[in-house]
Amino acid sequence: MQLQRQFSGQIVTLDTQNLIGGGGEGRIYPVLQDPSLVAKIYHKPTDEDADKLTVMFSHPPDAPIAAGHSAIAWPVDLLHTINSKQQIIGFLMPRVFRAEPIHIFYNPRNRREQKPLFNYRYLHRTARNLVAAVNALHKSGYAVGDINESNMLVTDTALVTLVDTDSFQVRDPYTLEIYRCPVGKPEFTPPELQGKSFREIDRLPEHDLFGVAVLIFQVLMEGTHPFAGVYQGRGEPPSLEARIQAGHFPYSKKRVPYRPTPLAPDFKILHPSIQQLFIDCFEKGHKYPTERPDTKIWLQVLREAEDNLIICQKNHQHLYSNHLKSCPWCDRTKKLKGRDPFPSREAVRNQKHLQPAQPKQRKLLSLRQQKTTNTPRKPAPPKPIIINRKMGQYQPLLTPILTKTKPPSLPIIPLPGGGNGIAGIAKDAIWGSLWGVLCAAAVAGLVLGIIKGSLAVFGGTIVGILWGGFFALAWQYIIPVGMSGSSLGLTGAFWGGFIAVAISGSIYGISNRLESFGQAVLFGGFLGTIWGGIWSAFKPPLTLPVPGRVWGRRGLFLGAIWGAFLGTVIGAILAGVFVFQESMKENSNSWLELLSIFISSMIPAIGVGAMGGIIGGAVLGPILGAPTLPLSNKLSGIRGAFLGGIWGCFLGVIIGVILGGILPQFGSIDLVIIMRIDEDFTIILSTIFGAGLGAIAGCFSGAAWGGMGKW
């Protein structure tokens, strides 16, 4: 089966002959071109699935990874058919190697047969890594929803991967639309959601925290469910769901009609801090869900408990909390008739851990009874299960290193600024102000060169182009970035010319003491500061999702974005048509005058077109539908420039309209006079002029930032 990646455009071939797994929603296949990826293909793909996956791709969580192991099998690209419909039918995600469902590790029998050397320290680290993955999701605004033992995979080194991520609850941070998790297992569902339809519920972090606590309890208590117990009341024992809903925690300090099951480990083997967290979650959290311990507290306490584990002198595979006076696992081995929960390496080597439990000692019979009683035959020992792996395979425990999981993208040239919170916005605002000064100086320099006929500006531009092209080609041999020589040459020539225009224009304006030039540069710096701050804080939703149309609130949003861009393009075309008509007259102006007329007419034409486009798109988008943006974030190059130009135009128009209607009230802007707009500078004209200037600056800035991967 051949499909196309939605965002990279690559054609991929799926190995449909080797099915990895499947279920009610879809099937999972290997990818022939890349063995590190797998593809999930839906049986019945829907538009809602495509929208949800696009939001997920656009906003990956900061997932913890270690040694190339992803903690969350997040979508790295969408897959669509290569026919004319181009329907989204699945997605790509990282392939998880050498991992098993978590119940293989916490279930005593499964662990003894398949992972006999996975000791109590590894179980603590498994719980920690599980909580770390859920913590990353919660920090990014997601919820797991369907927490259960099947969508948590664990490796032999206690690394955890959350799978089935397309069932998670996803919230679009821009349209605020919530894609709910419609499924869930009752035994991991908090009491406040028992018996309710998940399709009608917005999951909260505290809902996940209940399921996380249940899993941690099972991991550290030999697979025992926290609400499993022996019923002490009358009648039939209530179901597990009813016990959860009633809050009857058998290990509770309160009086409940249950006692722990006889074969369950003693609750006191847990570190005291862990015991308290379970009580807080299942007792206090029963009535007040927000009182449940969050993932940060769990991480702290689990680390403390792991650090306080000590080794048994009789069996070095036995580890227990240092608050205990003796090894509980030695006692449990006796209770289980010789079946050791954590067999020694020697026992595993000799396959003693696979032997059946020791039978009970029978009383000696009298000689007469021995003669008359048939001696029972000994049952044949079961065939040993061969573990196809070498001893010592278990590596040292790996602690996940927090780093951002990013989908594959084109090479990105790093830029200053960026970050999170107020500091990140401040850095981007500073970078934006520098960018605005540079842009304004370049634009003013070009205008001065065209109108004043300054050879200094044009000379500086030519020198800058040659200088930029030379260093760009030299850079190719010093620091390769995966671009061709011609691409680097053109890119360098563009930036060299751009910087040279700014420098030469600045020199010309300062040397001739042009007040208008200084005002233009100050205006550019102010506009750039606003631009950088908004860009950093807003982080445009660059994927609004797949081919097709959307209506309603999203249609309004997308209609305004596309309207601004298309209005800008139409305004520029109309200005070009006007200049072309001027050039066809008998007394045609010189090319410098025509260029000046083009600039003078283009700004108001673009301003009118952009504002009209926003209004028209916002009106028609919800009714007739608006095209989606088929590109994604984390792009660079031509695609990044195109998408950045669209978003930059939209943001630039908004900023320009606001500033164009406010700044003229406090003083004149002589740059308008330079552009030969001789009409009175009214609020309407200034707003139009601001929208046009903002659209141009936004398109240019957005394309430049998008082309370099600054998203």
XYZ file of C-alpha atoms in Angstrom:
711
model
C 0.000 0.000 0.000
C 1.375 3.400 -1.010
C 0.353 6.596 0.765
C 1.659 10.155 0.923
C 2.864 11.998 3.986
C 0.708 15.058 4.531
C 3.418 17.520 5.532
C 6.660 16.288 3.973
C 5.035 15.102 0.745
C 7.045 11.851 0.758
C 5.490 8.705 -0.703
C 5.698 5.805 1.762
C 5.042 2.114 1.239
C 3.414 0.045 3.973
C 4.277 -3.611 4.487
C 0.725 -4.934 4.631
C 1.964 -8.545 4.649
C 3.411 -8.144 8.160
C 0.644 -6.792 10.358
C 2.003 -5.519 13.693
C -1.308 -5.133 15.464
C -4.890 -4.083 15.087
C -8.169 -3.376 16.795
C -11.597 -1.961 16.301
C -10.339 1.387 14.987
C -7.562 0.352 12.625
C -4.454 -1.668 11.882
C -0.749 -0.981 12.365
C 1.792 -1.757 9.629
C 5.565 -1.369 9.237
C 6.934 1.320 6.910
C 9.346 -0.099 4.347
C 11.293 3.147 3.871
C 11.851 3.698 7.585
C 11.903 0.796 10.077
C 11.781 3.278 12.983
C 8.194 4.222 12.056
C 4.872 2.428 11.912
C 1.614 3.489 10.316
C -1.839 3.238 11.831
C -4.532 3.028 9.162
C -8.152 3.562 10.176
C -10.917 1.210 9.088
C -13.341 4.124 8.752
C -11.428 7.440 8.688
C -13.403 10.592 9.472
C -12.817 14.330 9.113
C -12.813 14.643 12.906
C -9.938 12.153 13.109
C -7.984 14.209 10.581
C -8.615 17.463 12.446
C -7.614 15.914 15.764
C -4.412 14.401 14.362
C -3.472 17.709 12.770
C -3.786 19.526 16.084
C -1.675 16.815 17.727
C 0.997 17.098 15.047
C 1.078 20.866 15.416
C 1.545 20.814 19.186
C 3.644 17.846 20.334
C 4.215 17.559 24.084
C 7.639 17.929 25.676
C 7.985 14.182 26.021
C 10.811 12.667 28.090
C 13.150 10.470 26.064
C 16.188 8.373 26.905
C 18.664 6.775 24.517
C 16.385 7.384 21.550
C 13.353 5.882 23.284
C 10.206 7.998 23.015
C 7.977 8.131 26.067
C 4.920 8.992 23.961
C 4.204 7.452 20.557
C 3.050 10.795 19.154
C 2.024 11.282 15.491
C 4.972 12.469 13.399
C 2.975 12.915 10.190
C -0.412 12.241 8.668
C -1.025 9.870 5.767
C -3.413 10.509 2.910
C -4.306 8.664 -0.243
C -2.521 9.632 -3.444
C -5.696 9.856 -5.490
C -7.590 13.047 -6.257
C -9.500 12.966 -2.929
C -6.340 12.944 -0.790
C -8.298 11.689 2.216
C -6.491 11.412 5.545
C -6.702 7.726 6.478
C -4.007 7.332 9.137
C -0.779 8.598 10.619
C 2.856 7.740 11.261
C 4.285 7.287 14.737
C 7.548 6.047 16.261
C 7.966 2.302 16.457
C 8.529 0.941 19.952
C 11.066 -1.869 20.063
C 11.523 -4.569 22.715
C 8.628 -3.431 24.889
C 5.720 -5.275 26.485
C 2.442 -4.143 28.070
C 2.930 -3.020 31.644
C 0.863 -5.882 33.082
C 3.582 -8.329 31.964
C 5.834 -6.681 34.539
C 3.486 -6.196 37.475
C 1.563 -9.467 37.195
C 3.550 -11.943 39.364
C 3.076 -14.954 37.114
C 3.824 -13.111 33.873
C 6.873 -11.454 35.385
C 8.184 -14.708 36.821
C 7.852 -16.491 33.470
C 8.953 -13.718 31.099
C 10.872 -11.053 33.065
C 12.175 -12.832 36.193
C 15.007 -10.360 36.855
C 12.761 -7.287 36.797
C 13.059 -6.453 40.483
C 11.359 -3.978 42.812
C 13.738 -1.148 41.917
C 12.804 -1.542 38.273
C 9.132 -1.437 39.233
C 9.682 1.844 41.086
C 11.461 3.275 38.045
C 8.639 2.051 35.816
C 6.150 3.958 37.951
C 8.354 7.065 37.808
C 8.693 6.957 34.033
C 4.970 6.371 33.646
C 4.222 9.448 35.738
C 6.830 11.487 33.821
C 5.094 10.722 30.515
C 1.652 11.658 31.864
C 3.137 14.802 33.401
C 4.418 15.863 29.962
C 0.942 15.429 28.511
C -0.745 17.420 31.268
C 1.770 20.262 30.911
C 0.879 20.504 27.224
C -2.864 20.605 27.894
C -3.680 17.011 26.950
C -5.425 14.253 28.900
C -4.973 10.516 28.432
C -8.590 9.712 29.211
C -8.432 5.966 28.646
C -5.740 4.986 31.139
C -5.334 1.213 31.276
C -2.715 -1.510 31.376
C -2.797 -2.094 27.604
C -1.692 1.321 26.351
C 1.454 1.478 28.512
C 4.478 -0.357 27.096
C 7.595 -1.048 29.175
C 11.113 -2.115 28.200
C 13.523 -4.308 30.153
C 15.199 -1.131 31.412
C 11.950 0.252 32.872
C 11.391 2.823 30.135
C 7.723 3.510 29.451
C 5.952 4.459 26.226
C 2.350 5.637 26.060
C 0.655 4.268 22.959
C -2.799 4.607 21.429
C -2.246 8.363 21.549
C -4.920 9.133 18.967
C -7.514 8.239 21.616
C -6.206 10.927 24.002
C -8.305 14.001 24.692
C -6.969 16.870 22.587
C -7.754 20.555 22.933
C -7.045 22.951 20.081
C -5.301 25.875 21.832
C -6.576 28.405 19.282
C -10.137 27.425 18.429
C -10.628 25.874 21.916
C -12.336 22.898 20.288
C -12.025 19.710 22.359
C -11.665 16.289 20.769
C -12.853 14.010 23.544
C -11.687 10.563 24.506
C -14.811 8.435 23.954
C -13.591 5.289 25.733
C -12.366 4.201 29.143
C -12.021 1.164 31.411
C -14.278 1.199 34.501
C -11.547 -0.135 36.815
C -9.375 2.913 36.017
C -12.232 5.438 35.948
C -12.619 7.873 38.880
C -15.792 7.694 40.973
C -17.224 10.947 39.617
C -17.225 9.528 36.060
C -18.487 6.019 36.820
C -21.539 5.136 34.742
C -21.335 8.251 32.557
C -20.934 8.540 28.796
C -17.361 9.512 28.006
C -18.438 11.098 24.721
C -20.165 13.836 26.722
C -17.362 14.535 29.219
C -14.361 16.832 29.003
C -11.581 15.011 30.839
C -9.560 16.899 33.444
C -6.074 16.151 34.814
C -7.569 14.943 38.107
C -9.498 12.289 36.186
C -6.227 10.950 34.800
C -4.629 11.125 38.241
C -7.043 8.510 39.566
C -6.135 6.051 36.806
C -2.433 6.802 37.249
C -2.693 6.032 40.977
C -4.452 2.738 40.220
C -1.653 1.722 37.850
C 1.066 2.714 40.328
C -0.699 0.674 43.017
C -0.764 -2.359 40.738
C 2.890 -1.907 39.766
C 4.083 -1.765 43.375
C 1.563 -4.220 44.864
C 2.021 -7.274 42.639
C -0.885 -6.453 40.314
C -3.432 -6.017 43.119
C -6.149 -3.511 42.282
C -6.474 -0.883 45.053
C -10.216 -1.548 45.394
C -9.975 -5.345 45.328
C -10.788 -6.930 48.683
C -12.798 -9.494 50.584
C -16.369 -8.295 51.119
C -17.449 -8.288 54.780
C -21.064 -7.259 54.268
C -24.252 -9.125 53.459
C -25.410 -10.312 50.087
C -23.436 -10.519 46.879
C -20.122 -8.626 46.751
C -20.476 -5.344 44.846
C -18.663 -4.931 41.553
C -15.323 -3.169 41.345
C -17.019 -0.174 39.721
C -19.471 0.084 42.625
C -16.622 -0.043 45.141
C -14.810 2.763 43.324
C -17.971 4.850 43.186
C -18.565 4.308 46.903
C -14.939 5.089 47.777
C -14.426 1.816 49.671
C -10.629 1.615 49.705
C -9.753 -1.572 51.674
C -6.558 -0.004 53.022
C -8.411 3.078 54.179
C -8.078 4.538 57.648
C -11.853 4.762 57.650
C -14.134 1.825 58.287
C -15.163 0.098 55.043
C -16.897 -3.276 54.467
C -13.781 -4.829 52.911
C -10.472 -6.222 54.017
C -7.419 -6.769 51.792
C -7.253 -10.045 49.888
C -5.157 -12.737 51.604
C -2.620 -13.054 48.781
C -2.100 -9.308 48.363
C 1.181 -7.859 49.687
C 0.991 -5.964 52.942
C 0.184 -2.281 52.350
C 2.983 -1.428 54.790
C 5.704 -2.675 52.425
C 5.227 0.593 50.526
C 7.275 3.610 51.477
C 5.293 5.674 54.043
C 5.075 8.652 51.679
C 3.616 6.452 48.948
C 1.082 5.034 51.398
C -0.027 8.570 52.207
C -0.395 9.504 48.528
C -2.684 6.529 47.943
C -4.804 7.543 50.932
C -4.930 11.132 49.666
C -5.977 9.962 46.212
C -8.556 7.330 47.114
C -9.926 8.880 50.334
C -9.635 12.663 50.079
C -9.833 12.553 46.299
C -13.085 10.608 46.423
C -15.023 13.641 47.573
C -12.647 16.326 46.323
C -11.014 15.220 43.031
C -8.703 18.239 42.991
C -7.075 16.906 46.190
C -5.597 13.961 44.308
C -1.784 14.107 44.205
C -0.575 15.506 40.894
C 2.198 14.091 38.744
C 4.863 16.389 40.188
C 4.209 15.097 43.714
C 4.212 11.507 42.491
C 7.566 12.017 40.760
C 9.100 13.455 43.906
C 7.793 10.726 46.223
C 8.590 7.844 43.863
C 12.138 9.073 43.534
C 12.449 9.279 47.317
C 11.049 5.764 47.696
C 13.415 4.367 45.074
C 16.408 5.994 46.732
C 15.406 4.421 50.069
C 15.352 0.840 48.793
C 17.826 -1.532 50.445
C 19.057 -4.973 49.349
C 18.206 -8.197 51.149
C 21.246 -10.131 52.370
C 19.739 -13.510 51.459
C 18.640 -12.631 47.921
C 20.125 -9.613 46.178
C 17.099 -9.472 43.886
C 14.967 -8.614 46.908
C 14.771 -4.870 47.501
C 12.556 -3.253 50.111
C 12.025 0.087 51.820
C 14.466 0.959 54.591
C 11.635 1.671 57.038
C 11.015 -2.104 57.300
C 12.904 -4.259 59.795
C 13.038 -7.383 57.628
C 12.670 -8.392 53.994
C 8.963 -8.707 53.091
C 9.752 -10.664 49.927
C 11.376 -13.480 51.853
C 8.217 -13.719 53.958
C 6.053 -13.564 50.852
C 8.038 -16.389 49.235
C 7.126 -18.628 52.170
C 3.507 -17.511 51.978
C 3.420 -18.416 48.278
C 4.804 -21.913 48.957
C 8.266 -21.223 47.632
C 7.385 -19.141 44.611
C 9.718 -16.196 44.840
C 8.287 -12.910 43.473
C 11.844 -11.825 42.619
C 13.964 -14.964 42.098
C 17.730 -14.765 42.396
C 19.948 -14.841 39.331
C 21.092 -18.338 40.252
C 17.497 -19.546 40.510
C 16.717 -18.070 37.103
C 19.849 -19.621 35.631
C 18.738 -23.036 36.911
C 15.099 -22.364 35.939
C 13.920 -22.945 39.505
C 11.587 -19.981 39.172
C 9.507 -22.012 36.699
C 8.917 -24.920 39.047
C 5.411 -25.396 40.513
C 4.591 -24.350 44.035
C 5.600 -26.710 46.811
C 2.712 -28.982 47.926
C 1.467 -28.914 51.479
C 3.139 -31.356 53.913
C 0.815 -34.320 54.570
C 0.679 -36.048 57.937
C 2.363 -39.475 58.231
C -0.034 -42.370 57.787
C -0.013 -45.518 59.879
C 1.397 -48.687 58.322
C -2.105 -50.120 58.025
C -3.365 -47.017 56.268
C -0.362 -47.050 53.945
C -1.184 -50.598 52.843
C -4.832 -49.872 52.141
C -4.378 -46.451 50.599
C -3.448 -46.085 46.957
C -0.348 -43.995 46.578
C -1.203 -41.073 44.306
C 0.940 -40.536 41.274
C 3.122 -37.508 41.218
C 2.045 -35.023 38.590
C 4.445 -34.621 35.697
C 6.402 -31.395 35.994
C 5.450 -28.817 33.387
C 7.794 -28.202 30.515
C 10.092 -25.320 31.314
C 9.568 -22.094 29.419
C 12.747 -21.170 27.614
C 13.654 -17.493 27.926
C 15.412 -16.573 24.701
C 17.783 -13.970 26.070
C 21.152 -13.978 27.731
C 21.770 -13.356 31.370
C 22.917 -9.879 32.238
C 20.865 -8.362 29.455
C 19.378 -5.820 31.829
C 21.194 -2.544 31.388
C 21.697 0.079 34.099
C 18.559 2.046 34.805
C 18.078 4.932 32.440
C 16.634 8.210 33.659
C 14.673 9.999 30.928
C 16.129 13.316 29.827
C 13.462 15.932 29.220
C 13.689 17.148 25.664
C 11.131 18.186 23.127
C 9.790 15.564 20.750
C 9.591 17.228 17.345
C 8.254 15.867 14.093
C 10.830 15.587 11.288
C 11.391 18.876 9.507
C 13.681 20.521 7.028
C 16.975 22.028 8.254
C 16.339 25.043 10.463
C 18.695 27.989 10.781
C 18.685 29.011 14.460
C 17.720 32.559 15.322
C 18.014 34.471 18.578
C 15.071 34.830 20.896
C 12.502 32.228 21.777
C 11.701 30.513 25.015
C 8.733 30.173 27.300
C 6.846 32.577 29.517
C 7.533 36.265 29.995
C 11.268 35.849 29.373
C 10.628 34.225 25.996
C 8.185 36.946 24.952
C 10.668 39.638 26.044
C 13.481 38.031 24.043
C 11.328 37.787 20.935
C 10.147 41.383 21.416
C 13.772 42.566 21.525
C 14.605 40.527 18.459
C 11.469 41.878 16.774
C 12.491 45.476 17.484
C 15.895 44.877 15.885
C 14.189 43.218 12.961
C 11.751 46.118 12.629
C 14.553 48.706 12.618
C 16.383 46.720 9.951
C 13.252 46.362 7.795
C 12.297 50.021 8.146
C 15.819 51.157 7.331
C 15.858 48.932 4.258
C 12.439 50.107 3.048
C 13.267 53.754 3.684
C 16.622 53.276 1.975
C 14.943 51.821 -1.102
C 12.384 54.636 -1.176
C 15.103 57.266 -0.863
C 17.145 55.562 -3.541
C 14.196 55.451 -5.919
C 12.766 58.906 -5.257
C 15.987 60.814 -4.659
C 17.927 58.855 -7.259
C 20.727 58.085 -4.842
C 23.492 56.052 -6.432
C 24.891 55.404 -2.961
C 21.920 53.253 -2.040
C 21.947 51.297 -5.300
C 25.697 50.894 -5.151
C 25.478 49.575 -1.621
C 22.769 47.140 -2.726
C 24.921 45.690 -5.522
C 27.896 45.342 -3.199
C 25.687 43.658 -0.599
C 24.360 41.169 -3.135
C 27.868 40.206 -4.216
C 29.069 40.081 -0.620
C 26.132 37.963 0.544
C 26.408 35.558 -2.376
C 30.134 35.050 -1.801
C 29.804 34.286 1.891
C 26.770 32.069 1.330
C 28.706 29.920 -1.120
C 31.698 29.854 1.218
C 29.402 28.841 4.067
C 28.333 25.789 2.091
C 31.821 24.337 2.373
C 32.222 25.287 6.033
C 28.838 24.419 7.574
C 26.662 22.326 5.216
C 22.963 22.800 5.874
C 21.519 20.446 3.288
C 20.853 23.127 0.647
C 22.154 23.265 -2.885
C 24.821 25.750 -3.888
C 22.399 27.742 -6.009
C 19.895 27.960 -3.161
C 22.576 29.166 -0.787
C 23.834 31.660 -3.312
C 20.398 33.143 -3.916
C 19.608 33.194 -0.203
C 22.894 34.861 0.639
C 22.532 37.356 -2.180
C 19.071 38.305 -0.967
C 20.173 38.811 2.626
C 23.346 40.573 1.582
C 21.381 42.997 -0.541
C 18.792 43.475 2.181
C 21.372 44.302 4.845
C 23.327 46.502 2.439
C 20.208 48.515 1.581
C 19.550 49.037 5.283
C 23.139 50.116 5.972
C 23.546 52.360 2.927
C 20.082 53.860 3.419
C 20.929 54.590 7.046
C 24.175 56.279 6.073
C 22.403 58.337 3.417
C 19.573 59.361 5.749
C 21.882 60.263 8.645
C 24.403 62.139 6.503
C 21.643 64.215 4.897
C 19.884 64.708 8.242
C 16.553 63.489 6.914
C 14.059 63.691 9.745
C 11.620 61.476 7.870
C 14.182 58.678 7.745
C 14.628 58.749 11.510
C 10.878 58.704 12.076
C 10.534 55.762 9.713
C 13.212 53.804 11.576
C 11.625 54.562 14.955
C 8.235 53.532 13.618
C 9.762 50.323 12.287
C 11.391 49.555 15.621
C 8.129 50.124 17.472
C 6.196 48.010 14.984
C 8.843 45.281 15.220
C 8.654 45.194 19.016
C 4.893 44.686 18.855
C 5.403 42.107 16.116
C 7.986 40.098 18.065
C 5.954 40.077 21.258
C 2.728 39.033 19.550
C 4.542 36.422 17.462
C 6.096 34.848 20.550
C 2.910 34.887 22.609
C 0.466 33.950 19.861
C 2.349 31.080 18.181
C 0.013 30.775 15.176
C -1.768 27.435 14.681
C 0.036 26.630 11.493
C -1.801 23.474 10.583
C -5.516 24.090 10.430
C -5.816 20.882 9.171
C -6.314 18.995 5.929
C -7.547 19.500 2.368
C -11.210 20.478 2.384
C -13.318 23.203 3.927
C -14.365 24.091 7.438
C -17.367 26.056 8.626
C -18.548 27.797 11.762
C -16.039 29.310 14.167
C -13.065 27.733 12.446
C -14.417 28.879 9.096
C -14.589 32.452 10.395
C -11.035 32.246 11.700
C -9.599 30.748 8.520
C -11.703 32.991 6.309
C -10.187 36.070 7.934
C -6.654 34.698 7.521
C -7.098 33.783 3.873
C -9.034 36.994 3.215
C -6.167 39.144 4.466
C -3.652 37.302 2.314
C -5.767 37.201 -0.854
C -6.804 40.838 -0.392
C -3.147 41.801 -0.131
C -2.312 39.916 -3.323
C -5.266 41.460 -5.175
C -4.334 44.955 -3.969
C -0.759 44.516 -5.205
C -2.028 43.255 -8.570
C -4.390 46.225 -8.965
C -1.557 48.623 -8.169
C 0.534 46.883 -10.819
C -2.291 47.192 -13.347
C -2.595 50.911 -12.573
C 1.133 51.448 -13.128
C 0.996 49.414 -16.342
C -1.766 51.676 -17.636
C 0.335 54.732 -16.753
C 3.282 53.317 -18.673
C 1.169 52.842 -21.803
C 0.355 56.541 -22.061
C 2.134 58.673 -24.634
C 3.918 60.879 -22.107
C 5.064 57.970 -20.031
C 7.129 58.647 -16.947
C 10.580 57.242 -16.410
C 10.906 53.829 -14.790
C 11.967 55.435 -11.517
C 8.820 57.558 -11.483
C 6.685 54.552 -12.393
C 8.253 52.584 -9.542
C 7.528 55.458 -7.195
C 3.905 55.562 -8.388
C 3.654 51.802 -7.886
C 4.869 52.044 -4.288
C 2.596 55.013 -3.594
C -0.479 53.270 -4.957
C 0.363 49.780 -3.716
C 0.236 50.560 0.019
C -3.334 51.964 0.112
C -4.499 49.362 -2.424
C -3.132 46.545 -0.283
C -4.586 48.164 2.839
C -8.073 48.296 1.337
C -7.737 44.784 -0.092
C -6.475 43.268 3.154
C -9.132 44.870 5.359
C -11.863 44.008 2.875
C -10.532 40.464 2.658
C -10.624 40.016 6.426
C -14.190 41.296 6.642
C -15.356 39.287 3.631
C -13.601 36.122 4.768
C -14.967 36.440 8.294
C -18.502 36.827 6.900
C -18.384 34.146 4.201
C -16.145 31.663 6.024
C -18.712 30.433 8.573
C -21.421 30.164 5.893
C -19.716 28.959 2.706
C -16.689 27.393 4.349
C -13.040 28.365 4.160
C -10.080 26.404 2.804
C -7.828 24.856 5.401
C -4.115 25.546 5.597
C -2.513 22.333 4.293
C 0.935 23.071 5.672
C 2.376 22.539 9.101
C 4.565 24.059 11.727
C 8.264 23.277 12.132
C 8.723 23.983 8.435
C 11.483 25.894 6.729
C 12.432 26.739 3.184
C 9.785 27.504 0.575
C 6.908 25.914 2.499
C 7.831 27.708 5.676
C 8.128 31.007 3.792
C 4.733 30.532 2.147
C 2.970 29.683 5.373
C 4.818 32.398 7.273
C 3.767 34.923 4.648
C 0.094 34.016 5.074
C 0.210 34.297 8.846
C 2.482 37.318 8.794
C 0.080 39.136 6.502
C -2.855 38.461 8.830
C -1.006 39.593 11.951
C 0.570 42.535 10.138
C -2.786 43.869 8.976
C -4.196 43.707 12.496
C -1.177 45.487 13.965
C -1.134 48.018 11.130
C -4.807 48.888 11.515
C -4.398 49.444 15.248
C -1.236 51.504 14.932
C -2.385 53.348 11.833
C -5.460 54.618 13.608
C -3.646 55.551 16.851
C -0.180 56.896 16.047
C -1.298 59.738 13.709
C -3.307 61.201 16.568
C -0.053 61.963 18.387
C 2.001 63.301 15.473
C 2.575 63.230 11.731
C 4.503 60.546 9.909
C 6.607 62.125 7.204
C 7.101 58.758 5.548
C 3.608 59.255 4.107
C 4.783 62.414 2.381
C 7.766 60.548 0.960
C 5.338 58.037 -0.525
C 3.597 60.928 -2.310
C 0.253 60.530 -0.617
C -0.730 64.179 -0.551
C -4.262 63.827 0.791
C -5.135 64.942 4.278
C -3.985 62.351 6.769
C -7.368 61.424 8.201
C -8.092 58.505 10.514
C -9.567 56.479 7.648
C -6.594 57.075 5.360
C -4.136 56.422 8.153
C -5.897 53.166 8.990
C -5.781 52.092 5.348
C -2.148 53.115 5.095
C -1.341 51.253 8.325
C -3.103 48.118 7.077
C -1.199 48.226 3.803
C 2.148 48.834 5.445
C 1.409 46.146 8.050
C 0.412 43.631 5.378
C 3.620 44.234 3.418
C 5.817 44.111 6.499
C 3.923 41.076 7.790
C 4.221 39.144 4.531
C 7.908 39.907 4.269
C 8.705 39.253 7.927
C 6.558 36.134 8.115
C 8.084 34.715 4.953
C 11.599 35.428 6.214
C 10.973 33.943 9.669
C 9.052 31.003 8.234
C 11.721 30.305 5.634
C 14.319 30.019 8.379
C 12.125 27.822 10.555
C 11.376 30.437 13.251
C 8.034 28.938 14.351
